Coordinates of C-alpha atoms in Angstrom, one line a residue:
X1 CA -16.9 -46.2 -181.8
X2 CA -17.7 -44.0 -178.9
X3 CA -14.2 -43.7 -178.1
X4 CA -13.6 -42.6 -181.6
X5 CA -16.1 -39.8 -181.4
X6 CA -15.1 -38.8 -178.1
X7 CA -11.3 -38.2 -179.1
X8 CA -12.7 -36.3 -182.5
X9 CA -14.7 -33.7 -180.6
X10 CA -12.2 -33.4 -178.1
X11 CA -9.5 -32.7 -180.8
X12 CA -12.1 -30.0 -182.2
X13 CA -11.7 -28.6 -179.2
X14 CA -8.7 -28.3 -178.8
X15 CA -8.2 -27.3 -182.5
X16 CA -10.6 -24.7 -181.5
X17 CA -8.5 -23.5 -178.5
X18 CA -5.7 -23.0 -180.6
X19 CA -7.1 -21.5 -183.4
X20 CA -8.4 -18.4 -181.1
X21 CA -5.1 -18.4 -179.2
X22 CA -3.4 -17.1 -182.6
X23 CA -5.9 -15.3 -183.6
X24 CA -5.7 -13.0 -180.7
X25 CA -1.6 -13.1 -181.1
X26 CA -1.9 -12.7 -184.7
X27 CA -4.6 -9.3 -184.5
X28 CA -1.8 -8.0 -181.9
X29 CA 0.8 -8.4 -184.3
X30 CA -0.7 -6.8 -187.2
X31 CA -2.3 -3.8 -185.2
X32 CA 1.4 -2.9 -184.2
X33 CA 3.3 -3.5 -187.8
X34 CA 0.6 -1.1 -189.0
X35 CA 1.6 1.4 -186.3
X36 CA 5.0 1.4 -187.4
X37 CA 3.9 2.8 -190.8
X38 CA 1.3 5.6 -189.6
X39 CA -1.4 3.3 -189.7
X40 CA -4.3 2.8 -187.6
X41 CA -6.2 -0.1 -187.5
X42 CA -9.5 -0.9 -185.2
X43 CA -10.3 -3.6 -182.9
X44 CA -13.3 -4.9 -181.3
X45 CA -11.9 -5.6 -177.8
X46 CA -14.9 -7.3 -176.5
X47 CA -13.7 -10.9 -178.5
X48 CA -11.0 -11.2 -176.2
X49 CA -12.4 -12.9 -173.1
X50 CA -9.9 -15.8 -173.1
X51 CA -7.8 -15.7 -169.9
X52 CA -5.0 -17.4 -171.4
X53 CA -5.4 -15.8 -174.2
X54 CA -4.9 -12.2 -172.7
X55 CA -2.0 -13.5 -170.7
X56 CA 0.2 -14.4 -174.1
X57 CA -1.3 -11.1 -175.6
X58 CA 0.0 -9.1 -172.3
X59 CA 3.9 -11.0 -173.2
X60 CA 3.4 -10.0 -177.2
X61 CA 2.9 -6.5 -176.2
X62 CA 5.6 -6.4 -173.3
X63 CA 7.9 -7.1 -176.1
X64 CA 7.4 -3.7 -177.6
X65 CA 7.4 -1.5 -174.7
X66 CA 10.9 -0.4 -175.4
X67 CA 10.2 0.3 -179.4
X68 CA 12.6 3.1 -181.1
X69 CA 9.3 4.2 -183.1
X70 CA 7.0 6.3 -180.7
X71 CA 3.6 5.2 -182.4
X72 CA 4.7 1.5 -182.0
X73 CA 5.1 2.0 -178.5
X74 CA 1.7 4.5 -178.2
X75 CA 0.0 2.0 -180.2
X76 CA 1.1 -0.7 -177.6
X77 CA -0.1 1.4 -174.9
X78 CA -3.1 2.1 -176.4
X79 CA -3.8 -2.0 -176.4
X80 CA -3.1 -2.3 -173.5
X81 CA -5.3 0.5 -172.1
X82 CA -8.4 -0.7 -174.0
X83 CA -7.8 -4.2 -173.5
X84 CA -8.4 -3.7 -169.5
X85 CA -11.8 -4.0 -168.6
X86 CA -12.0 -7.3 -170.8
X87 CA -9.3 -9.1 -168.1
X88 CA -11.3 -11.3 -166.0
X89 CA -8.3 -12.8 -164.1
X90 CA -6.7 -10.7 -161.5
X91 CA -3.0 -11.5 -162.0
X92 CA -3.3 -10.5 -165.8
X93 CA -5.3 -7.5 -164.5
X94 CA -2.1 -7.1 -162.6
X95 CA 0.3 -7.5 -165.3
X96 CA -1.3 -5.2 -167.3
X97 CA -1.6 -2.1 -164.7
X98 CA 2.2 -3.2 -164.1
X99 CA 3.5 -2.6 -167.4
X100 CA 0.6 0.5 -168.2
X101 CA 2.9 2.1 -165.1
X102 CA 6.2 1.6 -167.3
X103 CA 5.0 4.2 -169.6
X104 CA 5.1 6.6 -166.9
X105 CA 8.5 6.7 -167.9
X106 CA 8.5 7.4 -172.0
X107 CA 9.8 10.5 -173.1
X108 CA 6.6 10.9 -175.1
X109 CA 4.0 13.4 -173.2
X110 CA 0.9 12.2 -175.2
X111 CA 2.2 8.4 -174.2
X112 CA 2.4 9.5 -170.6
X113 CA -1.1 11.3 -170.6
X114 CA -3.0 8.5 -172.4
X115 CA -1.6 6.2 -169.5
X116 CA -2.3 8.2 -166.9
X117 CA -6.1 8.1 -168.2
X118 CA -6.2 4.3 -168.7
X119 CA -5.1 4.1 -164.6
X120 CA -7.9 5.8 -163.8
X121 CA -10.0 2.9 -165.3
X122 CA -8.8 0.2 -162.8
X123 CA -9.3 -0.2 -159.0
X124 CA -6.6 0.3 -156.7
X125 CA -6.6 -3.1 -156.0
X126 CA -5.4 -4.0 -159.7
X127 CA -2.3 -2.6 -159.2
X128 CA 0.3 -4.8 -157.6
X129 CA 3.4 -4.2 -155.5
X130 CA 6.1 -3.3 -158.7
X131 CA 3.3 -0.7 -160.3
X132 CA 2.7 0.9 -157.4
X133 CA 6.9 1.2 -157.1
X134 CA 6.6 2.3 -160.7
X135 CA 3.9 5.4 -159.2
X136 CA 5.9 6.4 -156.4
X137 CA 8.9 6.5 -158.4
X138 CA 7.7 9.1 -161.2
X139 CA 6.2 11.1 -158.3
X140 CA 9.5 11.5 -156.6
X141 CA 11.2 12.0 -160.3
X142 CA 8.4 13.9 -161.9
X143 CA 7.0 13.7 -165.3
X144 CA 4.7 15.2 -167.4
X145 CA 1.3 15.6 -166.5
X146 CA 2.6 15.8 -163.1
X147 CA -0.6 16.8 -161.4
X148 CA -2.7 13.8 -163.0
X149 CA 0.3 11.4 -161.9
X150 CA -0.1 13.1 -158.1
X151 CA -3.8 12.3 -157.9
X152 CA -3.6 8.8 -159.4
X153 CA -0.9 8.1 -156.6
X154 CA -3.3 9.4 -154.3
X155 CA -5.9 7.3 -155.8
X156 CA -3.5 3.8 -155.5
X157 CA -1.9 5.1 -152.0
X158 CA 0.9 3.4 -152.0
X159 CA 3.4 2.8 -149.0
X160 CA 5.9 6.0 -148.8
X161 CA 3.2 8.4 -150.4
X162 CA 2.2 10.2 -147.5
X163 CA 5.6 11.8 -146.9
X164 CA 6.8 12.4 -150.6
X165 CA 3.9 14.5 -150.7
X166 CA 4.9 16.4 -147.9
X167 CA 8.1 17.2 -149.7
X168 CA 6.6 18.1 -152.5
X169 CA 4.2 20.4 -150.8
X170 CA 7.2 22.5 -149.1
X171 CA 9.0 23.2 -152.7
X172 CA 8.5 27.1 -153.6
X173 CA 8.1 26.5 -157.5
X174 CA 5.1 24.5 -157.9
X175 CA 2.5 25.9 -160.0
X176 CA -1.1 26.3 -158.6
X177 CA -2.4 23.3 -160.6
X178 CA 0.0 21.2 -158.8
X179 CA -0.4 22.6 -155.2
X180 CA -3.9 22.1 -155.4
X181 CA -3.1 18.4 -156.7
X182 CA -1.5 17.6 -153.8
X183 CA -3.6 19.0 -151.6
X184 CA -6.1 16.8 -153.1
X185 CA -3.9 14.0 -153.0
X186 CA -3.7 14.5 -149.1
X187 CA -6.8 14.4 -148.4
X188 CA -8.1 11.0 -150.9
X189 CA -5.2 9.2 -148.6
X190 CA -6.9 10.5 -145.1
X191 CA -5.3 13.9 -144.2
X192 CA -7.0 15.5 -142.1
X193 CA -5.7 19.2 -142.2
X194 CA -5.4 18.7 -145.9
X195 CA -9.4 18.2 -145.9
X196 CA -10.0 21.1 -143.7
X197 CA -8.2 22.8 -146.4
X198 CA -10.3 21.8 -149.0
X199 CA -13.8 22.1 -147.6
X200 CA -12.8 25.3 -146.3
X201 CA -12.2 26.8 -149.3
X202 CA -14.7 25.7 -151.4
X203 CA -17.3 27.0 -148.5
X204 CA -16.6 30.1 -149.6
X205 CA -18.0 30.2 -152.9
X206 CA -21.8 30.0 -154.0
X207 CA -24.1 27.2 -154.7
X208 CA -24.8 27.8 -158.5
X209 CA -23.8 26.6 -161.7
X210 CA -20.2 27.5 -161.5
X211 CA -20.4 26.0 -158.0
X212 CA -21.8 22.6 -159.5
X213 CA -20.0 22.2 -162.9
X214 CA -16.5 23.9 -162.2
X215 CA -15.7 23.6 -158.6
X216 CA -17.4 20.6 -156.7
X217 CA -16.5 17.9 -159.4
X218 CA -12.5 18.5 -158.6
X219 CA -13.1 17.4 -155.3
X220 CA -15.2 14.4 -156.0
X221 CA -12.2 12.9 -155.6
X222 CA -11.2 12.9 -152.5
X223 CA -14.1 10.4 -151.8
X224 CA -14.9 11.8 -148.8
X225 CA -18.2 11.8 -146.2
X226 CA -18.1 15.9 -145.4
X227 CA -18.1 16.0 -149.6
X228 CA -20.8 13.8 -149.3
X229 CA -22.5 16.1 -146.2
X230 CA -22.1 18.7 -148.9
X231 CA -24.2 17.3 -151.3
X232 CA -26.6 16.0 -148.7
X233 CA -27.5 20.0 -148.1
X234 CA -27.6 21.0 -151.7
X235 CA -30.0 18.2 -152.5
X236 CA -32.2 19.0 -149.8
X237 CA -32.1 22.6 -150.3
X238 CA -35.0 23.9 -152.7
X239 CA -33.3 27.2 -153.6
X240 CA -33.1 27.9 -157.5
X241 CA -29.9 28.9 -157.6
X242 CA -29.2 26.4 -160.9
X243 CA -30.1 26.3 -164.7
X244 CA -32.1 22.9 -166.0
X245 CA -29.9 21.0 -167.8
X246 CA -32.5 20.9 -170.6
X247 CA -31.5 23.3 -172.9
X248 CA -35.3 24.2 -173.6
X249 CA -35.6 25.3 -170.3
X250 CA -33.8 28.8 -169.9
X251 CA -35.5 28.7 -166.5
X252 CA -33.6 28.3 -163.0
X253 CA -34.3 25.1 -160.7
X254 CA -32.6 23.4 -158.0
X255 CA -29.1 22.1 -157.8
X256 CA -30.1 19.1 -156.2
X257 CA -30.7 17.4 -159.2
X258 CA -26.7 17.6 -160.2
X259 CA -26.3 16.8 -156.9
X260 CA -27.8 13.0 -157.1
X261 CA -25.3 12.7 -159.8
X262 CA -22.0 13.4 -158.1
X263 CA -23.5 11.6 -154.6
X264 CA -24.2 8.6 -156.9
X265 CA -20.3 8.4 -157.8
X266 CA -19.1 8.6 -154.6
X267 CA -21.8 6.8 -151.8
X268 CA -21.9 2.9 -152.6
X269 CA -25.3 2.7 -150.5
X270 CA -27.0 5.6 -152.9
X271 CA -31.0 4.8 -152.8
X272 CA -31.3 5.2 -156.6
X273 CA -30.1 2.9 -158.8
X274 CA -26.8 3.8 -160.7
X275 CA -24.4 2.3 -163.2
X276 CA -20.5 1.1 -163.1
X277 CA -19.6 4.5 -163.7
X278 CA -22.4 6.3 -161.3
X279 CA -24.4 8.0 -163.6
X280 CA -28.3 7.4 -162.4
X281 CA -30.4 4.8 -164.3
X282 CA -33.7 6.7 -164.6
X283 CA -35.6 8.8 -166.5
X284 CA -37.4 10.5 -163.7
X285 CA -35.2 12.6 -161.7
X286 CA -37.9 14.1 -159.7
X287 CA -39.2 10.7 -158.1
X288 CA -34.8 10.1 -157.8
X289 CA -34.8 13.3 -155.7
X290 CA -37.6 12.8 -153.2
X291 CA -36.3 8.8 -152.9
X292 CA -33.0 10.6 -151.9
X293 CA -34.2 13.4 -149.8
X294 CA -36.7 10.5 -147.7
X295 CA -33.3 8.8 -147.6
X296 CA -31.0 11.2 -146.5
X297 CA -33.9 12.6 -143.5
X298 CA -33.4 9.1 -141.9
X299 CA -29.7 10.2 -141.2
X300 CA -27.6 7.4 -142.8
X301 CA -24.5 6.2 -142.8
X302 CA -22.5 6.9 -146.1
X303 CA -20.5 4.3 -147.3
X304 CA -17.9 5.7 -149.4
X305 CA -16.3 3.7 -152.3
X306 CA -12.5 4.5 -152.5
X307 CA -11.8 1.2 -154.6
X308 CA -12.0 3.4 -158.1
X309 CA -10.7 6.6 -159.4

């Protein structure tokens, strides 16, 4: 009798197992036969936290990849982009940056930018030794949306980078977009002269609003400690040289407070509290600025987090 009840639940379970392999398979399925009429159809990625699961799903959609009908294969992309941050195991995670870096290649520019941004969403570490051939590849071949491609390469920093950025940087038709790309590029991966370069030219300009919204978020990127001395000054600098960001307030105020924002992003020891994405978890932004400012007077180290975009 036990025996009997025993071998029923476990058949349940696997009855169970099964049933949400297909499903997943079967959602996969439809969402692509609707793209291939001009449909759209919407999925709630968050019931996909089956490992094994994901893997089959990553196969079903490798399948398409090489579809004749672009919105088959942008729909494909597009579940494979969203389906990311719900891969727990780090060989699907893998698989999935792997064959996210064969669209790099589609002769579709809105396929090729939509990729590009679902890159951004993984750490460098998620992207294994074939996707990081696939980068290096369409930076030596070019593509569209060349300038995003050069700064997620410098994001991944892949073997060979280093100099095909070099070559790059000595051909007489780029546009400015690109130059400053690369330059960019240079220094995320280390270059020294590259982040002179940088820091040098954005000394020249102003601390205000154009300062703090325009300029200063583009070179975020480079994940960098002078970008975080930078901000270090500007948040310990009472000058009102900013607008508030409450639009109620047409009154000028510190630029500090933007400040904590972008330092957040960047500094993985940051005193104040800050989600995945580095946007502070508080309401009160003046007890966030004098927790930094008592921070940053005991002169600390700044650990800098070059794992994500």
């Amino acid at each position: 009798m036990i025996f009997k009840i025993l071998f029923t639940g476990l058949t349940f379970c696997l009855i169970s197992i099964n049933f949400s392999y297909g499903q997943s398979q079967e959602i996969f399925q439809k969402s692509i036969n609707k793209a291939r009429s001009g449909q759209y159809t919407s999925i709630d990625f968050r019931q996909f936290s089956n490992d094994s699961d994901i893997s089959e799903s990553l196969s079903l959609l490798e399948s398409f990849q090489d579809d004749s009908v672009e919105s088959v294969r942008s729909r494909v992309y597009n579940l494979l982009g969203r389906l990311g941050p719900y891969i727990k195991k780090a060989a699907d995670r893998e698989k999935s940056v792997e064959l996210l870096t064969k669209g790099l290649t589609d002769q579709s520019s809105g396929i090729v930018g939509n990729v590009l941004d679902f890159l951004s969403d993984y750490k460098a570490d998620d992207f294994n030794q074939t996707a990081r051939q696939n980068l290096l590849n369409s930076v030596r071949t070019g593509t569209t949306h060349y300038a995003q491609l050069i700064k997620i390469a410098g994001f991944v920093n892949m073997d060979g980078l280093s100099d095909q950025l070099k070559t790059i940087a000595q051909s007489d038709s780029l546009s400015a977009q690109i130059k400053w790309s690369v330059k960019l590029a240079q220094a995320r991966i280390g270059d020294i002269e590259a982040i002179d370069f940088i820091m040098t030219r954005i000394g020249r300009y102003p601390v205000n609003d154009k300062f703090m919204y325009q300029i200063l978020p583009t070179v975020l990127y480079i994940k960098n400690k002078r970008v975080a001395g930078l901000l270090s000054e500007i948040i310990l600098d009472d000058t009102k040289n900013c607008r508030s960001a409450d639009k109620e307030q047409d009154e000028a105020t510190i630029c500090g407070y933007q400040a904590l924002e972008y330092m957040a992003r960047i500094v993985k020891n940051f005193p104040v509290p800050a989600d995945s994405e580095g946007y502070l978890e508080t309401d009160d932004y003046i007890q966030a600025l004098q927790t930094t400012r008592d921070w940053l007077r005991t002169d600390p180290e700044f650990v800098i987090d070059k794992t994500i975009y």
